[in-house]
């Protein structure tokens, strides 16, 4: 294939044909690599669940999971979430490398100073806070909370550096960093659980060691840009943006994990551990969709900057691609949980199977909402995300108060899924234009089929018409057949493009 043919195909083919093999080859090759690497940490965490459930009882798992939630909360508030603004303001400095590096140095320096202040403050008040927040005395700030706070604080340094590598399309360095960081975290946790007298303490300390190694690598690579002199020229706009972004992230954390702090007061610690495992496994759909969103962000933002027919077609490709991966992730979680007895032998954890179909449906709703919100971020407008998550967490709390005391874990699942579903409906009602690409035939068919499969699987297993294993296989078969049927031409043409390129080398 000559360069002239490539240019003609890239510029003309999208208008003549809804599928652009050249664009899709570039999209697939880039997004698959970054999605896999971004999802690596979540995937490895999923692989570690059999280890966790072997060394941790369901009650201990509840404590460990709650400390991880606390660590994630600290990662959000420690540096006022300013590191997360880098993915938006990166494009303001994209054409001036020196200013971009200075900007990154300002964000890292600010994060170091503010995270240190927040961590020191929490060390003084943490024990009192734990006594007020938790009902069970198993939750101890010393040492569990200390390791969680430190782990979240050092994580704030990793976020902007990862965005830099991804937006620079520096695949080699990005892969090396992610693999090293994840490997250190995994080894630290496994060694900690196996050899520590207190498995919870060992796992939390191991996670801190992994994050510290990751942060040390970032500081070493960015050492030339670090400074004690903070410059408002670079920090003023990100801080204003973070003023709306931070509450949104806090509410997003509350919608995803905050309900367990409420549930801890109503359910037994053992049942809370089961729900925590259900949340961790189901949340891999959110990790997958989030990793994919970040991977395709440069393509999406490029298409949003143009209103040509070509950019419109490319934008639709992104929606279709996102929908397909999102549906596959949901199906994979259902299939995994339906066969969880092959991976987790502790019978206390196997009781989560009946809840997965309705619970993962909520994550499907939130994945769609997150993609719509992504468009608002392009326009540097984080307010819709703030309002959306405020609605999710408020409704979640209200439903939990109404349902959990009576229906126990079923009430928690209904509250989580119901809140996300209502929030998506409100977002669509207020912004139907942004949801319109999901209504195209391929995306709409996949989404509707997946929702129907989840609902049917729930009632079929609940009424004991079939086993969870059968339901998992049936849903996997339906989704795979749909994907192969609807994207057969795209898959064949993509394979042909790759073969053509390989043959010309």
PDB file of C-alpha atoms in Angstrom, residues 292-470:
ATOM      1  CA  UNK A 292     -10.481   2.748  27.333  1.00  0.00           C
ATOM      2  CA  UNK A 293     -11.816   6.283  27.750  1.00  0.00           C
ATOM      3  CA  UNK A 294      -8.367   7.555  28.627  1.00  0.00           C
ATOM      4  CA  UNK A 295      -6.824   5.630  25.732  1.00  0.00           C
ATOM      5  CA  UNK A 296      -9.205   7.009  23.104  1.00  0.00           C
ATOM      6  CA  UNK A 297      -9.293  10.500  24.621  1.00  0.00           C
ATOM      7  CA  UNK A 298      -6.800  11.973  22.110  1.00  0.00           C
ATOM      8  CA  UNK A 299      -8.873  10.589  19.208  1.00  0.00           C
ATOM      9  CA  UNK A 300     -12.145  11.807  20.729  1.00  0.00           C
ATOM     10  CA  UNK A 301     -10.828  15.284  21.456  1.00  0.00           C
ATOM     11  CA  UNK A 302      -9.344  15.523  17.961  1.00  0.00           C
ATOM     12  CA  UNK A 303     -12.720  14.684  16.427  1.00  0.00           C
ATOM     13  CA  UNK A 304     -14.545  17.127  18.704  1.00  0.00           C
ATOM     14  CA  UNK A 305     -12.334  19.913  17.414  1.00  0.00           C
ATOM     15  CA  UNK A 306     -13.717  19.491  13.889  1.00  0.00           C
ATOM     16  CA  UNK A 307     -17.198  19.322  12.362  1.00  0.00           C
ATOM     17  CA  UNK A 308     -16.242  17.734   9.051  1.00  0.00           C
ATOM     18  CA  UNK A 309     -18.043  14.587   7.817  1.00  0.00           C
ATOM     19  CA  UNK A 310     -14.818  12.681   8.369  1.00  0.00           C
ATOM     20  CA  UNK A 311     -14.553  13.705  12.036  1.00  0.00           C
ATOM     21  CA  UNK A 312     -18.231  12.913  12.587  1.00  0.00           C
ATOM     22  CA  UNK A 313     -17.752   9.390  11.216  1.00  0.00           C
ATOM     23  CA  UNK A 314     -14.612   8.913  13.290  1.00  0.00           C
ATOM     24  CA  UNK A 315     -16.476  10.030  16.393  1.00  0.00           C
ATOM     25  CA  UNK A 316     -19.159   7.428  15.713  1.00  0.00           C
ATOM     26  CA  UNK A 317     -16.453   4.773  15.374  1.00  0.00           C
ATOM     27  CA  UNK A 318     -15.262   5.728  18.862  1.00  0.00           C
ATOM     28  CA  UNK A 319     -18.746   5.365  20.327  1.00  0.00           C
ATOM     29  CA  UNK A 320     -19.207   1.979  18.663  1.00  0.00           C
ATOM     30  CA  UNK A 321     -15.777   0.787  19.743  1.00  0.00           C
ATOM     31  CA  UNK A 322     -16.383   1.958  23.316  1.00  0.00           C
ATOM     32  CA  UNK A 323     -19.773   0.246  23.437  1.00  0.00           C
ATOM     33  CA  UNK A 324     -18.356  -3.049  22.203  1.00  0.00           C
ATOM     34  CA  UNK A 325     -15.523  -3.109  24.754  1.00  0.00           C
ATOM     35  CA  UNK A 326     -17.850  -1.994  27.530  1.00  0.00           C
ATOM     36  CA  UNK A 327     -20.331  -4.779  26.783  1.00  0.00           C
ATOM     37  CA  UNK A 328     -17.516  -7.326  26.610  1.00  0.00           C
ATOM     38  CA  UNK A 329     -16.264  -6.183  30.019  1.00  0.00           C
ATOM     39  CA  UNK A 330     -19.718  -6.561  31.580  1.00  0.00           C
ATOM     40  CA  UNK A 331     -20.124 -10.002  30.034  1.00  0.00           C
ATOM     41  CA  UNK A 332     -16.684 -11.070  31.246  1.00  0.00           C
ATOM     42  CA  UNK A 333     -17.539 -10.087  34.819  1.00  0.00           C
ATOM     43  CA  UNK A 334     -20.807 -12.039  34.727  1.00  0.00           C
ATOM     44  CA  UNK A 335     -19.013 -15.067  33.301  1.00  0.00           C
ATOM     45  CA  UNK A 336     -16.259 -14.836  35.919  1.00  0.00           C
ATOM     46  CA  UNK A 337     -18.661 -14.579  38.859  1.00  0.00           C
ATOM     47  CA  UNK A 338     -20.832 -17.385  37.507  1.00  0.00           C
ATOM     48  CA  UNK A 339     -17.748 -19.647  37.677  1.00  0.00           C
ATOM     49  CA  UNK A 340     -16.135 -18.069  40.738  1.00  0.00           C
ATOM     50  CA  UNK A 341     -16.114 -21.371  42.589  1.00  0.00           C
ATOM     51  CA  UNK A 342     -13.201 -22.437  40.357  1.00  0.00           C
ATOM     52  CA  UNK A 343     -11.063 -19.549  41.638  1.00  0.00           C
ATOM     53  CA  UNK A 344     -12.216 -18.931  45.198  1.00  0.00           C
ATOM     54  CA  UNK A 345     -12.576 -21.904  47.499  1.00  0.00           C
ATOM     55  CA  UNK A 346     -13.723 -20.141  50.674  1.00  0.00           C
ATOM     56  CA  UNK A 347     -17.492 -20.846  50.731  1.00  0.00           C
ATOM     57  CA  UNK A 348     -18.217 -17.590  52.585  1.00  0.00           C
ATOM     58  CA  UNK A 349     -17.500 -15.625  49.408  1.00  0.00           C
ATOM     59  CA  UNK A 350     -19.558 -17.743  46.996  1.00  0.00           C
ATOM     60  CA  UNK A 351     -22.822 -16.204  48.201  1.00  0.00           C
ATOM     61  CA  UNK A 352     -22.193 -13.163  45.977  1.00  0.00           C
ATOM     62  CA  UNK A 353     -23.248 -14.962  42.758  1.00  0.00           C
ATOM     63  CA  UNK A 354     -26.996 -14.144  42.791  1.00  0.00           C
ATOM     64  CA  UNK A 355     -26.338 -10.407  43.103  1.00  0.00           C
ATOM     65  CA  UNK A 356     -23.967  -9.879  40.171  1.00  0.00           C
ATOM     66  CA  UNK A 357     -26.492  -9.544  37.312  1.00  0.00           C
ATOM     67  CA  UNK A 358     -28.312  -6.520  38.721  1.00  0.00           C
ATOM     68  CA  UNK A 359     -25.228  -5.039  40.339  1.00  0.00           C
ATOM     69  CA  UNK A 360     -23.109  -5.012  37.183  1.00  0.00           C
ATOM     70  CA  UNK A 361     -26.031  -3.435  35.319  1.00  0.00           C
ATOM     71  CA  UNK A 362     -25.405  -0.317  37.385  1.00  0.00           C
ATOM     72  CA  UNK A 363     -21.817  -0.213  36.158  1.00  0.00           C
ATOM     73  CA  UNK A 364     -23.078  -0.398  32.589  1.00  0.00           C
ATOM     74  CA  UNK A 365     -25.217   2.674  33.281  1.00  0.00           C
ATOM     75  CA  UNK A 366     -22.317   4.566  34.851  1.00  0.00           C
ATOM     76  CA  UNK A 367     -19.956   3.696  31.962  1.00  0.00           C
ATOM     77  CA  UNK A 368     -22.346   5.333  29.497  1.00  0.00           C
ATOM     78  CA  UNK A 369     -22.721   8.374  31.747  1.00  0.00           C
ATOM     79  CA  UNK A 370     -18.946   8.727  32.084  1.00  0.00           C
ATOM     80  CA  UNK A 371     -18.441   8.807  28.312  1.00  0.00           C
ATOM     81  CA  UNK A 372     -21.030  11.560  27.934  1.00  0.00           C
ATOM     82  CA  UNK A 373     -19.378  13.540  30.733  1.00  0.00           C
ATOM     83  CA  UNK A 374     -16.044  13.176  28.922  1.00  0.00           C
ATOM     84  CA  UNK A 375     -17.325  15.518  26.227  1.00  0.00           C
ATOM     85  CA  UNK A 376     -17.978  18.196  28.843  1.00  0.00           C
ATOM     86  CA  UNK A 377     -14.406  17.844  30.079  1.00  0.00           C
ATOM     87  CA  UNK A 378     -13.184  18.673  26.572  1.00  0.00           C
ATOM     88  CA  UNK A 379     -14.924  22.027  26.908  1.00  0.00           C
ATOM     89  CA  UNK A 380     -13.375  22.445  30.396  1.00  0.00           C
ATOM     90  CA  UNK A 381     -16.801  22.241  31.960  1.00  0.00           C
ATOM     91  CA  UNK A 382     -16.743  19.861  34.952  1.00  0.00           C
ATOM     92  CA  UNK A 383     -20.068  21.098  36.374  1.00  0.00           C
ATOM     93  CA  UNK A 384     -22.254  18.379  34.775  1.00  0.00           C
ATOM     94  CA  UNK A 385     -20.075  15.699  36.390  1.00  0.00           C
ATOM     95  CA  UNK A 386     -20.504  17.437  39.733  1.00  0.00           C
ATOM     96  CA  UNK A 387     -24.281  17.558  39.391  1.00  0.00           C
ATOM     97  CA  UNK A 388     -24.475  13.986  38.108  1.00  0.00           C
ATOM     98  CA  UNK A 389     -22.492  12.491  40.967  1.00  0.00           C
ATOM     99  CA  UNK A 390     -24.334  14.637  43.515  1.00  0.00           C
ATOM    100  CA  UNK A 391     -27.552  13.071  42.272  1.00  0.00           C
ATOM    101  CA  UNK A 392     -26.077   9.538  42.308  1.00  0.00           C
ATOM    102  CA  UNK A 393     -24.745   9.658  45.838  1.00  0.00           C
ATOM    103  CA  UNK A 394     -27.793  11.437  47.261  1.00  0.00           C
ATOM    104  CA  UNK A 395     -30.162   8.901  45.741  1.00  0.00           C
ATOM    105  CA  UNK A 396     -27.873   6.039  46.750  1.00  0.00           C
ATOM    106  CA  UNK A 397     -27.883   7.136  50.382  1.00  0.00           C
ATOM    107  CA  UNK A 398     -31.633   7.643  50.398  1.00  0.00           C
ATOM    108  CA  UNK A 399     -32.309   4.232  48.844  1.00  0.00           C
ATOM    109  CA  UNK A 400     -29.898   2.542  51.233  1.00  0.00           C
ATOM    110  CA  UNK A 401     -31.679   4.045  54.209  1.00  0.00           C
ATOM    111  CA  UNK A 402     -35.002   2.796  52.842  1.00  0.00           C
ATOM    112  CA  UNK A 403     -33.988  -0.650  51.566  1.00  0.00           C
ATOM    113  CA  UNK A 404     -30.915  -1.978  53.389  1.00  0.00           C
ATOM    114  CA  UNK A 405     -32.389  -2.365  56.917  1.00  0.00           C
ATOM    115  CA  UNK A 406     -35.176  -4.529  55.461  1.00  0.00           C
ATOM    116  CA  UNK A 407     -33.619  -6.288  52.474  1.00  0.00           C
ATOM    117  CA  UNK A 408     -29.978  -6.437  53.619  1.00  0.00           C
ATOM    118  CA  UNK A 409     -27.582  -7.019  50.703  1.00  0.00           C
ATOM    119  CA  UNK A 410     -30.375  -7.022  48.117  1.00  0.00           C
ATOM    120  CA  UNK A 411     -31.250  -3.529  49.281  1.00  0.00           C
ATOM    121  CA  UNK A 412     -27.663  -2.366  48.829  1.00  0.00           C
ATOM    122  CA  UNK A 413     -27.534  -3.765  45.282  1.00  0.00           C
ATOM    123  CA  UNK A 414     -30.896  -2.239  44.359  1.00  0.00           C
ATOM    124  CA  UNK A 415     -29.823   1.137  45.742  1.00  0.00           C
ATOM    125  CA  UNK A 416     -26.532   1.174  43.826  1.00  0.00           C
ATOM    126  CA  UNK A 417     -28.042   0.125  40.488  1.00  0.00           C
ATOM    127  CA  UNK A 418     -31.137   2.270  40.858  1.00  0.00           C
ATOM    128  CA  UNK A 419     -29.137   5.400  41.625  1.00  0.00           C
ATOM    129  CA  UNK A 420     -26.912   4.944  38.581  1.00  0.00           C
ATOM    130  CA  UNK A 421     -29.866   4.201  36.326  1.00  0.00           C
ATOM    131  CA  UNK A 422     -31.797   7.297  37.414  1.00  0.00           C
ATOM    132  CA  UNK A 423     -28.682   9.463  37.023  1.00  0.00           C
ATOM    133  CA  UNK A 424     -28.156   8.206  33.461  1.00  0.00           C
ATOM    134  CA  UNK A 425     -31.804   8.868  32.611  1.00  0.00           C
ATOM    135  CA  UNK A 426     -31.494  12.430  33.894  1.00  0.00           C
ATOM    136  CA  UNK A 427     -28.279  13.000  31.966  1.00  0.00           C
ATOM    137  CA  UNK A 428     -29.888  11.744  28.756  1.00  0.00           C
ATOM    138  CA  UNK A 429     -32.949  13.886  29.333  1.00  0.00           C
ATOM    139  CA  UNK A 430     -30.856  17.019  29.732  1.00  0.00           C
ATOM    140  CA  UNK A 431     -28.358  16.214  26.943  1.00  0.00           C
ATOM    141  CA  UNK A 432     -30.051  13.955  24.361  1.00  0.00           C
ATOM    142  CA  UNK A 433     -27.676  15.125  21.610  1.00  0.00           C
ATOM    143  CA  UNK A 434     -24.656  13.683  23.421  1.00  0.00           C
ATOM    144  CA  UNK A 435     -26.410  10.353  23.899  1.00  0.00           C
ATOM    145  CA  UNK A 436     -27.551  10.159  20.246  1.00  0.00           C
ATOM    146  CA  UNK A 437     -24.457   8.214  18.996  1.00  0.00           C
ATOM    147  CA  UNK A 438     -25.362   5.392  21.405  1.00  0.00           C
ATOM    148  CA  UNK A 439     -28.727   5.117  19.616  1.00  0.00           C
ATOM    149  CA  UNK A 440     -27.151   4.120  16.315  1.00  0.00           C
ATOM    150  CA  UNK A 441     -28.083   0.583  15.272  1.00  0.00           C
ATOM    151  CA  UNK A 442     -24.928  -1.272  16.341  1.00  0.00           C
ATOM    152  CA  UNK A 443     -24.459   0.422  19.713  1.00  0.00           C
ATOM    153  CA  UNK A 444     -28.160   0.381  20.560  1.00  0.00           C
ATOM    154  CA  UNK A 445     -28.492  -3.307  19.681  1.00  0.00           C
ATOM    155  CA  UNK A 446     -25.523  -4.254  21.846  1.00  0.00           C
ATOM    156  CA  UNK A 447     -26.694  -2.197  24.819  1.00  0.00           C
ATOM    157  CA  UNK A 448     -30.300  -3.387  24.674  1.00  0.00           C
ATOM    158  CA  UNK A 449     -29.269  -7.028  24.240  1.00  0.00           C
ATOM    159  CA  UNK A 450     -26.894  -6.828  27.184  1.00  0.00           C
ATOM    160  CA  UNK A 451     -29.510  -5.289  29.469  1.00  0.00           C
ATOM    161  CA  UNK A 452     -32.034  -7.965  28.484  1.00  0.00           C
ATOM    162  CA  UNK A 453     -29.485 -10.739  29.064  1.00  0.00           C
ATOM    163  CA  UNK A 454     -28.699  -9.418  32.541  1.00  0.00           C
ATOM    164  CA  UNK A 455     -32.351  -9.136  33.523  1.00  0.00           C
ATOM    165  CA  UNK A 456     -33.247 -12.573  32.134  1.00  0.00           C
ATOM    166  CA  UNK A 457     -30.198 -14.177  33.776  1.00  0.00           C
ATOM    167  CA  UNK A 458     -31.150 -12.651  37.121  1.00  0.00           C
ATOM    168  CA  UNK A 459     -34.697 -13.958  37.121  1.00  0.00           C
ATOM    169  CA  UNK A 460     -33.746 -17.334  35.611  1.00  0.00           C
ATOM    170  CA  UNK A 461     -31.172 -18.010  38.329  1.00  0.00           C
ATOM    171  CA  UNK A 462     -33.264 -16.450  41.104  1.00  0.00           C
ATOM    172  CA  UNK A 463     -36.172 -18.744  40.200  1.00  0.00           C
ATOM    173  CA  UNK A 464     -33.692 -21.603  39.812  1.00  0.00           C
ATOM    174  CA  UNK A 465     -34.655 -22.249  36.203  1.00  0.00           C
ATOM    175  CA  UNK A 466     -30.944 -22.613  35.441  1.00  0.00           C
ATOM    176  CA  UNK A 467     -27.593 -22.542  37.220  1.00  0.00           C
ATOM    177  CA  UNK A 468     -25.290 -19.533  37.378  1.00  0.00           C
ATOM    178  CA  UNK A 469     -22.823 -21.398  35.182  1.00  0.00           C
ATOM    179  CA  UNK A 470     -25.457 -21.874  32.470  1.00  0.00           C
TER     180      UNK A 470
END
